mmCIF file of C-alpha atoms in Angstrom:
data_model
loop_
_atom_site.group_PDB
_atom_site.id
_atom_site.type_symbol
_atom_site.label_atom_id
_atom_site.label_comp_id
_atom_site.label_asym_id
_atom_site.label_seq_id
_atom_site.Cartn_x
_atom_site.Cartn_y
_atom_site.Cartn_z
ATOM 1 C CA MET A 1 0.000 0.000 0.000
ATOM 2 C CA SER A 2 1.462 3.419 -0.921
ATOM 3 C CA GLN A 3 2.242 6.022 1.729
ATOM 4 C CA LYS A 4 -0.313 8.297 0.079
ATOM 5 C CA ASN A 5 -3.118 5.707 0.452
ATOM 6 C CA THR A 6 -2.093 4.998 4.038
ATOM 7 C CA GLU A 7 -2.221 8.690 4.897
ATOM 8 C CA ALA A 8 -5.592 9.054 3.170
ATOM 9 C CA LYS A 9 -7.090 6.203 5.205
ATOM 10 C CA ARG A 10 -5.587 7.600 8.396
ATOM 11 C CA SER A 11 -7.075 10.984 7.543
ATOM 12 C CA ALA A 12 -10.501 9.405 7.001
ATOM 13 C CA ARG A 13 -10.325 7.682 10.382
ATOM 14 C CA ASP A 14 -9.215 10.968 11.988
ATOM 15 C CA ARG A 15 -12.220 12.723 10.473
ATOM 16 C CA MET A 16 -14.566 10.005 11.762
ATOM 17 C CA GLN A 17 -13.139 10.337 15.251
ATOM 18 C CA GLU A 18 -13.278 14.151 15.152
ATOM 19 C CA GLU A 19 -16.913 14.050 14.020
ATOM 20 C CA ARG A 20 -17.802 11.583 16.763
ATOM 21 C CA ALA A 21 -15.997 13.692 19.393
ATOM 22 C CA ALA A 22 -17.945 16.724 18.205
ATOM 23 C CA GLN A 23 -21.222 14.792 18.510
ATOM 24 C CA GLU A 24 -20.348 13.669 22.025
ATOM 25 C CA ALA A 25 -19.484 17.249 23.051
ATOM 26 C CA LYS A 26 -22.768 18.436 21.576
ATOM 27 C CA ALA A 27 -24.621 15.695 23.461
ATOM 28 C CA ARG A 28 -23.009 16.809 26.741
ATOM 29 C CA ARG A 29 -24.050 20.399 26.122
ATOM 30 C CA LEU A 30 -27.583 19.323 25.326
ATOM 31 C CA ARG A 31 -27.745 17.280 28.534
ATOM 32 C CA GLN A 32 -26.678 20.366 30.488
ATOM 33 C CA PHE A 33 -29.321 22.420 28.745
ATOM 34 C CA GLY A 34 -31.755 19.615 29.501
ATOM 35 C CA ILE A 35 -31.237 20.091 33.257
ATOM 36 C CA ILE A 36 -32.130 23.757 32.912
ATOM 37 C CA GLY A 37 -35.030 22.838 30.678
ATOM 38 C CA THR A 38 -36.374 20.412 33.264
ATOM 39 C CA VAL A 39 -36.603 23.189 35.826
ATOM 40 C CA LEU A 40 -38.368 25.447 33.377
ATOM 41 C CA ALA A 41 -40.658 22.649 32.319
ATOM 42 C CA VAL A 42 -42.240 22.593 35.782
ATOM 43 C CA LEU A 43 -43.713 26.004 35.012
ATOM 44 C CA VAL A 44 -45.391 24.791 31.857
ATOM 45 C CA VAL A 45 -46.199 21.186 32.744
ATOM 46 C CA ALA A 46 -49.877 21.559 31.935
ATOM 47 C CA VAL A 47 -49.066 22.759 28.430
ATOM 48 C CA VAL A 48 -46.590 19.931 27.893
ATOM 49 C CA VAL A 49 -49.115 17.321 28.988
ATOM 50 C CA GLY A 50 -51.651 18.801 26.617
ATOM 51 C CA VAL A 51 -49.223 18.635 23.706
ATOM 52 C CA LEU A 52 -48.332 15.034 24.512
ATOM 53 C CA VAL A 53 -51.983 14.067 24.536
ATOM 54 C CA MET A 54 -52.580 15.787 21.214
ATOM 55 C CA ASN A 55 -49.526 14.119 19.668
ATOM 56 C CA HIS A 56 -50.283 10.642 20.986
ATOM 57 C CA LYS A 57 -51.930 9.473 17.780
ATOM 58 C CA THR A 58 -48.981 10.465 15.620
ATOM 59 C CA SER A 59 -46.290 9.097 17.968
ATOM 60 C CA SER A 60 -47.884 5.745 18.890
ATOM 61 C CA TYR A 61 -46.209 2.654 17.482
ATOM 62 C CA THR A 62 -47.323 -0.943 17.123
ATOM 63 C CA ALA A 63 -44.672 -3.299 15.766
ATOM 64 C CA ALA A 64 -47.147 -5.702 14.184
ATOM 65 C CA THR A 65 -48.670 -3.015 11.977
ATOM 66 C CA ASP A 66 -46.165 -0.139 11.802
ATOM 67 C CA ALA A 67 -42.778 -1.808 11.202
ATOM 68 C CA PRO A 68 -41.337 -2.471 7.737
ATOM 69 C CA LYS A 69 -41.353 -6.085 6.594
ATOM 70 C CA GLY A 70 -38.342 -8.141 7.572
ATOM 71 C CA THR A 71 -37.332 -6.061 10.588
ATOM 72 C CA ALA A 72 -36.119 -7.885 13.679
ATOM 73 C CA GLY A 73 -35.303 -7.544 17.360
ATOM 74 C CA ALA A 74 -37.384 -6.171 20.200
ATOM 75 C CA ASN A 75 -40.379 -4.322 18.740
ATOM 76 C CA SER A 76 -39.010 -4.920 15.202
ATOM 77 C CA LEU A 77 -36.702 -1.898 15.362
ATOM 78 C CA VAL A 78 -33.659 -3.530 13.728
ATOM 79 C CA ILE A 79 -32.985 -3.929 10.004
ATOM 80 C CA PRO A 80 -30.985 -7.136 9.443
ATOM 81 C CA VAL A 81 -28.652 -7.556 6.465
ATOM 82 C CA GLY A 82 -26.890 -10.771 5.517
ATOM 83 C CA ALA A 83 -27.438 -14.426 6.318
ATOM 84 C CA ASP A 84 -29.095 -15.176 9.652
ATOM 85 C CA ALA A 85 -26.669 -18.048 10.253
ATOM 86 C CA ALA A 86 -23.532 -15.900 9.847
ATOM 87 C CA PRO A 87 -21.357 -16.514 12.927
ATOM 88 C CA SER A 88 -20.539 -12.854 13.688
ATOM 89 C CA THR A 89 -22.788 -9.833 14.092
ATOM 90 C CA LEU A 90 -21.932 -6.199 13.428
ATOM 91 C CA THR A 91 -24.373 -3.868 15.181
ATOM 92 C CA VAL A 92 -24.483 -0.417 13.574
ATOM 93 C CA TYR A 93 -26.205 2.705 14.895
ATOM 94 C CA GLU A 94 -26.236 5.325 12.118
ATOM 95 C CA ASP A 95 -27.956 8.632 11.441
ATOM 96 C CA PRO A 96 -28.309 9.335 7.696
ATOM 97 C CA ARG A 97 -27.137 12.943 8.219
ATOM 98 C CA CYS A 98 -24.141 11.946 10.355
ATOM 99 C CA PRO A 99 -20.864 12.865 8.561
ATOM 100 C CA ALA A 100 -18.814 10.393 10.632
ATOM 101 C CA CYS A 101 -21.257 7.681 9.534
ATOM 102 C CA GLY A 102 -20.642 8.752 5.958
ATOM 103 C CA GLU A 103 -16.887 8.453 6.472
ATOM 104 C CA PHE A 104 -17.337 5.002 8.023
ATOM 105 C CA GLU A 105 -19.449 3.830 5.087
ATOM 106 C CA LYS A 106 -16.965 5.161 2.533
ATOM 107 C CA GLU A 107 -13.970 3.469 4.152
ATOM 108 C CA PHE A 108 -15.590 0.165 5.126
ATOM 109 C CA HIS A 109 -18.252 -0.298 2.441
ATOM 110 C CA GLY A 110 -16.288 -2.777 0.339
ATOM 111 C CA THR A 111 -14.903 -4.732 3.285
ATOM 112 C CA VAL A 112 -18.268 -5.104 4.982
ATOM 113 C CA ASN A 113 -19.960 -6.187 1.750
ATOM 114 C CA GLN A 114 -17.227 -8.788 1.192
ATOM 115 C CA LEU A 115 -17.713 -10.236 4.697
ATOM 116 C CA LEU A 116 -21.478 -10.278 4.153
ATOM 117 C CA SER A 117 -21.203 -12.086 0.813
ATOM 118 C CA GLN A 118 -18.818 -14.632 2.334
ATOM 119 C CA GLY A 119 -21.367 -15.499 5.009
ATOM 120 C CA LYS A 120 -18.951 -14.493 7.775
ATOM 121 C CA LEU A 121 -20.916 -11.533 9.033
ATOM 122 C CA LYS A 122 -24.437 -10.210 9.385
ATOM 123 C CA ILE A 123 -25.384 -6.649 10.249
ATOM 124 C CA GLN A 124 -28.069 -5.253 12.519
ATOM 125 C CA TYR A 125 -28.809 -1.657 11.525
ATOM 126 C CA HIS A 126 -30.438 0.838 13.903
ATOM 127 C CA VAL A 127 -31.430 3.828 11.742
ATOM 128 C CA VAL A 128 -31.571 6.766 14.146
ATOM 129 C CA SER A 129 -32.505 10.384 13.487
ATOM 130 C CA PHE A 130 -31.312 12.595 16.335
ATOM 131 C CA ILE A 131 -29.405 15.072 14.150
ATOM 132 C CA ASP A 132 -32.723 16.632 13.133
ATOM 133 C CA ARG A 133 -33.240 17.404 16.814
ATOM 134 C CA HIS A 134 -29.731 18.781 17.322
ATOM 135 C CA ASP A 135 -29.282 20.726 14.085
ATOM 136 C CA GLN A 136 -32.950 21.344 13.295
ATOM 137 C CA GLY A 137 -34.598 20.031 10.162
ATOM 138 C CA SER A 138 -36.275 16.864 8.937
ATOM 139 C CA GLY A 139 -33.707 15.221 6.660
ATOM 140 C CA SER A 140 -32.702 12.451 9.070
ATOM 141 C CA LYS A 141 -36.298 11.425 9.681
ATOM 142 C CA ASN A 142 -37.184 11.608 5.997
ATOM 143 C CA ALA A 143 -34.153 9.513 5.027
ATOM 144 C CA ALA A 144 -34.825 7.006 7.810
ATOM 145 C CA ASN A 145 -38.403 6.639 6.597
ATOM 146 C CA ALA A 146 -37.179 6.222 3.003
ATOM 147 C CA LEU A 147 -34.763 3.500 4.164
ATOM 148 C CA ALA A 148 -37.693 1.809 5.916
ATOM 149 C CA CYS A 149 -39.690 2.035 2.670
ATOM 150 C CA ALA A 150 -36.799 0.309 0.906
ATOM 151 C CA GLN A 151 -36.605 -2.361 3.606
ATOM 152 C CA ASN A 152 -40.306 -3.041 3.190
ATOM 153 C CA VAL A 153 -39.673 -4.257 -0.369
ATOM 154 C CA GLY A 154 -36.337 -5.962 0.282
ATOM 155 C CA ALA A 155 -34.132 -3.194 -1.128
ATOM 156 C CA PHE A 156 -32.657 -1.683 2.048
ATOM 157 C CA HIS A 157 -29.036 -2.682 1.472
ATOM 158 C CA ASN A 158 -28.862 -1.239 -2.028
ATOM 159 C CA PHE A 159 -30.660 1.968 -1.109
ATOM 160 C CA HIS A 160 -28.531 2.337 2.028
ATOM 161 C CA ASP A 161 -25.438 2.356 -0.200
ATOM 162 C CA VAL A 162 -27.006 4.949 -2.499
ATOM 163 C CA VAL A 163 -28.034 7.194 0.416
ATOM 164 C CA TYR A 164 -24.560 7.286 1.925
ATOM 165 C CA ALA A 165 -22.862 7.722 -1.443
ATOM 166 C CA ASN A 166 -25.000 10.840 -1.902
ATOM 167 C CA GLN A 167 -24.953 12.164 1.668
ATOM 168 C CA PRO A 168 -25.101 15.974 1.872
ATOM 169 C CA ASP A 169 -23.165 17.994 4.425
ATOM 170 C CA GLU A 170 -24.654 17.754 7.904
ATOM 171 C CA THR A 171 -25.615 21.432 7.865
ATOM 172 C CA ASP A 172 -27.350 21.026 4.487
ATOM 173 C CA ASP A 173 -30.788 19.596 5.238
ATOM 174 C CA ALA A 174 -31.167 18.495 1.618
ATOM 175 C CA TRP A 175 -33.388 15.536 2.496
ATOM 176 C CA ALA A 176 -36.002 17.848 3.944
ATOM 177 C CA ASP A 177 -37.096 17.762 0.299
ATOM 178 C CA LYS A 178 -38.506 14.257 -0.055
ATOM 179 C CA ASN A 179 -38.197 14.470 -3.830
ATOM 180 C CA VAL A 180 -34.411 14.251 -3.438
ATOM 181 C CA LEU A 181 -34.811 10.863 -1.738
ATOM 182 C CA ILE A 182 -37.319 9.706 -4.338
ATOM 183 C CA THR A 183 -34.856 10.624 -7.091
ATOM 184 C CA LEU A 184 -32.100 8.671 -5.322
ATOM 185 C CA GLY A 185 -34.467 5.707 -5.183
ATOM 186 C CA LYS A 186 -34.527 5.615 -8.971
ATOM 187 C CA GLN A 187 -30.956 4.273 -8.851
ATOM 188 C CA VAL A 188 -32.377 1.073 -7.324
ATOM 189 C CA PRO A 189 -34.655 -0.786 -9.760
ATOM 190 C CA ALA A 190 -36.969 -2.056 -7.010
ATOM 191 C CA LEU A 191 -37.618 1.533 -5.880
ATOM 192 C CA ASN A 192 -38.090 3.200 -9.248
ATOM 193 C CA ASN A 193 -41.869 3.208 -9.005
ATOM 194 C CA PRO A 194 -44.839 5.212 -7.672
ATOM 195 C CA ALA A 195 -45.205 2.936 -4.624
ATOM 196 C CA PHE A 196 -41.833 3.996 -3.229
ATOM 197 C CA ALA A 197 -42.574 7.656 -3.944
ATOM 198 C CA SER A 198 -45.890 7.339 -2.133
ATOM 199 C CA CYS A 199 -44.233 5.657 0.849
ATOM 200 C CA VAL A 200 -41.650 8.452 1.115
ATOM 201 C CA ASN A 201 -44.134 11.289 0.600
ATOM 202 C CA GLY A 202 -46.649 9.773 3.005
ATOM 203 C CA ASN A 203 -44.117 9.174 5.797
ATOM 204 C CA THR A 204 -45.505 5.654 5.971
ATOM 205 C CA PHE A 205 -43.040 4.450 8.604
ATOM 206 C CA GLY A 206 -42.825 7.665 10.603
ATOM 207 C CA SER A 207 -43.948 6.030 13.855
ATOM 208 C CA TRP A 208 -41.301 3.320 13.381
ATOM 209 C CA VAL A 209 -38.618 5.990 12.868
ATOM 210 C CA THR A 210 -39.699 7.661 16.117
ATOM 211 C CA ALA A 211 -39.661 4.331 17.959
ATOM 212 C CA VAL A 212 -36.123 3.543 16.759
ATOM 213 C CA GLN A 213 -34.904 6.938 17.967
ATOM 214 C CA THR A 214 -36.677 6.534 21.312
ATOM 215 C CA ALA A 215 -34.918 3.195 21.804
ATOM 216 C CA PHE A 216 -31.577 4.823 20.957
ATOM 217 C CA ASP A 217 -32.212 7.563 23.511
ATOM 218 C CA LYS A 218 -32.661 4.857 26.148
ATOM 219 C CA SER A 219 -29.722 2.715 24.996
ATOM 220 C CA GLY A 220 -26.942 4.596 26.759
ATOM 221 C CA PHE A 221 -25.267 5.414 23.438
ATOM 222 C CA SER A 222 -25.050 9.094 22.550
ATOM 223 C CA SER A 223 -23.234 9.384 19.215
ATOM 224 C CA THR A 224 -22.998 7.839 15.788
ATOM 225 C CA PRO A 225 -21.612 5.762 14.351
ATOM 226 C CA THR A 226 -21.774 3.338 17.242
ATOM 227 C CA ILE A 227 -20.345 0.030 16.041
ATOM 228 C CA LEU A 228 -20.352 -3.238 17.987
ATOM 229 C CA LEU A 229 -18.784 -6.524 16.905
ATOM 230 C CA ASN A 230 -20.508 -9.407 18.667
ATOM 231 C CA GLY A 231 -21.605 -6.989 21.378
ATOM 232 C CA THR A 232 -18.195 -5.365 21.969
ATOM 233 C CA SER A 233 -17.468 -1.796 20.886
ATOM 234 C CA ALA A 234 -15.471 -1.832 17.637
ATOM 235 C CA TYR A 235 -15.297 1.891 16.892
ATOM 236 C CA PRO A 236 -12.903 3.589 17.002
ATOM 237 C CA THR A 237 -11.056 0.682 18.640
ATOM 238 C CA TYR A 238 -11.679 -2.994 19.378
ATOM 239 C CA ASN A 239 -9.795 -4.678 22.199
ATOM 240 C CA GLY A 240 -7.183 -1.935 22.064
ATOM 241 C CA GLU A 241 -6.624 -1.979 18.294
ATOM 242 C CA GLN A 242 -7.551 0.859 15.942
ATOM 243 C CA ILE A 243 -10.303 0.033 13.478
ATOM 244 C CA SER A 244 -9.291 -0.361 9.837
ATOM 245 C CA ALA A 245 -10.526 -2.456 6.938
ATOM 246 C CA ALA A 246 -7.734 -4.999 7.453
ATOM 247 C CA ASN A 247 -8.308 -5.147 11.195
ATOM 248 C CA LEU A 248 -12.043 -5.628 10.773
ATOM 249 C CA VAL A 249 -11.392 -8.686 8.585
ATOM 250 C CA LYS A 250 -8.866 -9.963 11.127
ATOM 251 C CA TRP A 251 -11.266 -9.441 14.037
ATOM 252 C CA VAL A 252 -14.130 -11.222 12.278
ATOM 253 C CA ASP A 253 -11.916 -14.140 11.242
ATOM 254 C CA ALA A 254 -10.639 -14.486 14.821
ATOM 255 C CA ALA A 255 -14.172 -14.374 16.230
ATOM 256 C CA ASN A 256 -15.291 -16.974 13.668
ATOM 257 C CA LYS A 257 -12.435 -19.393 14.264
ATOM 258 C CA GLY A 258 -13.807 -22.931 14.302
ATOM 259 C CA LYS A 259 -17.204 -21.763 13.082
ATOM 260 C CA THR A 260 -18.761 -22.404 9.672
ATOM 261 C CA PRO A 261 -19.683 -19.407 7.492
ATOM 262 C CA ALA A 262 -23.304 -19.192 6.440
ATOM 263 C CA VAL A 263 -24.421 -20.241 2.991
ATOM 264 C CA LEU A 264 -26.374 -17.388 1.453
ATOM 265 C CA THR A 265 -29.777 -18.174 0.036
ATOM 266 C CA PRO A 266 -30.590 -16.776 -3.422
ATOM 267 C CA ALA A 267 -32.783 -14.158 -1.729
ATOM 268 C CA SER A 268 -29.967 -13.082 0.610
ATOM 269 C CA ALA A 269 -27.499 -12.916 -2.264
ATOM 270 C CA ALA A 270 -29.929 -10.862 -4.353
ATOM 271 C CA ALA A 271 -30.452 -8.431 -1.463
ATOM 272 C CA LEU A 272 -26.697 -7.828 -1.335
ATOM 273 C CA ALA A 273 -26.323 -7.258 -5.076
ATOM 274 C CA SER A 274 -25.321 -3.774 -6.193
ATOM 275 C CA PRO A 275 -27.999 -1.617 -7.874
ATOM 276 C CA THR A 276 -27.526 -1.727 -11.624
ATOM 277 C CA ALA A 277 -27.815 2.035 -11.958
ATOM 278 C CA GLY A 278 -24.827 2.673 -9.680
ATOM 279 C CA ASN A 279 -24.718 4.661 -6.492
ATOM 280 C CA SER A 280 -22.327 7.544 -6.967
ATOM 281 C CA LYS A 281 -23.122 11.214 -6.745
ATOM 282 C CA PRO A 282 -24.013 12.850 -10.047
#
């Protein structure tokens, strides 16, 4: 590997860590503001209760009826990718507007897809949307709903790749315009249709998006990306080693030692196939 490529990868990891540190600092500030807000909230508790009652219908969530098809985990809040029998699990908490998540996807996209296709790894995605709350806007929620629309028809993995390949700057709430997401969907054959557009425009899985974020708020995690390998934090380090594409392969192979990789079904293999229209920014 050339020195230039090594420095580029190191720079990408540095940016991911800087972005995550910034998110954690922002989260600490918001928690401090939250203490002040709690005191003030006592003065307006009646108004708050009234708003909660009025919003109950839009925020309620029932997994059996409100979750996209194929979701998993408690209350169907997880989007699984890869073969169920894969011996290792990568748990990923991502916000579509999160720049550090974008850096992670760019650096590890090929490696993760290789491990998935080899049946060594499966992924459990938690699509969160807290950046809308921190930076104002609706792009995270709209993109999360669009990803749920894709999951509902078995096209999550492909659309996920397209979304992150076309991620705007965090401060640019480009996905507040749902038409941008619908246009991105046209790069995935299964989403190039009126049904996907209707799902995005109608915020069909809005209550599911809210439920995923609520679970994240209660999880103890406060920043994205949060990456776990078989339940152990793997970002930015895993057992004292810095994350890299080569190390991720090494870690998975070590965890899988003595275990048999999964054999992908035709459906699983098809779900991992790249969209024929490509997924790069225009």
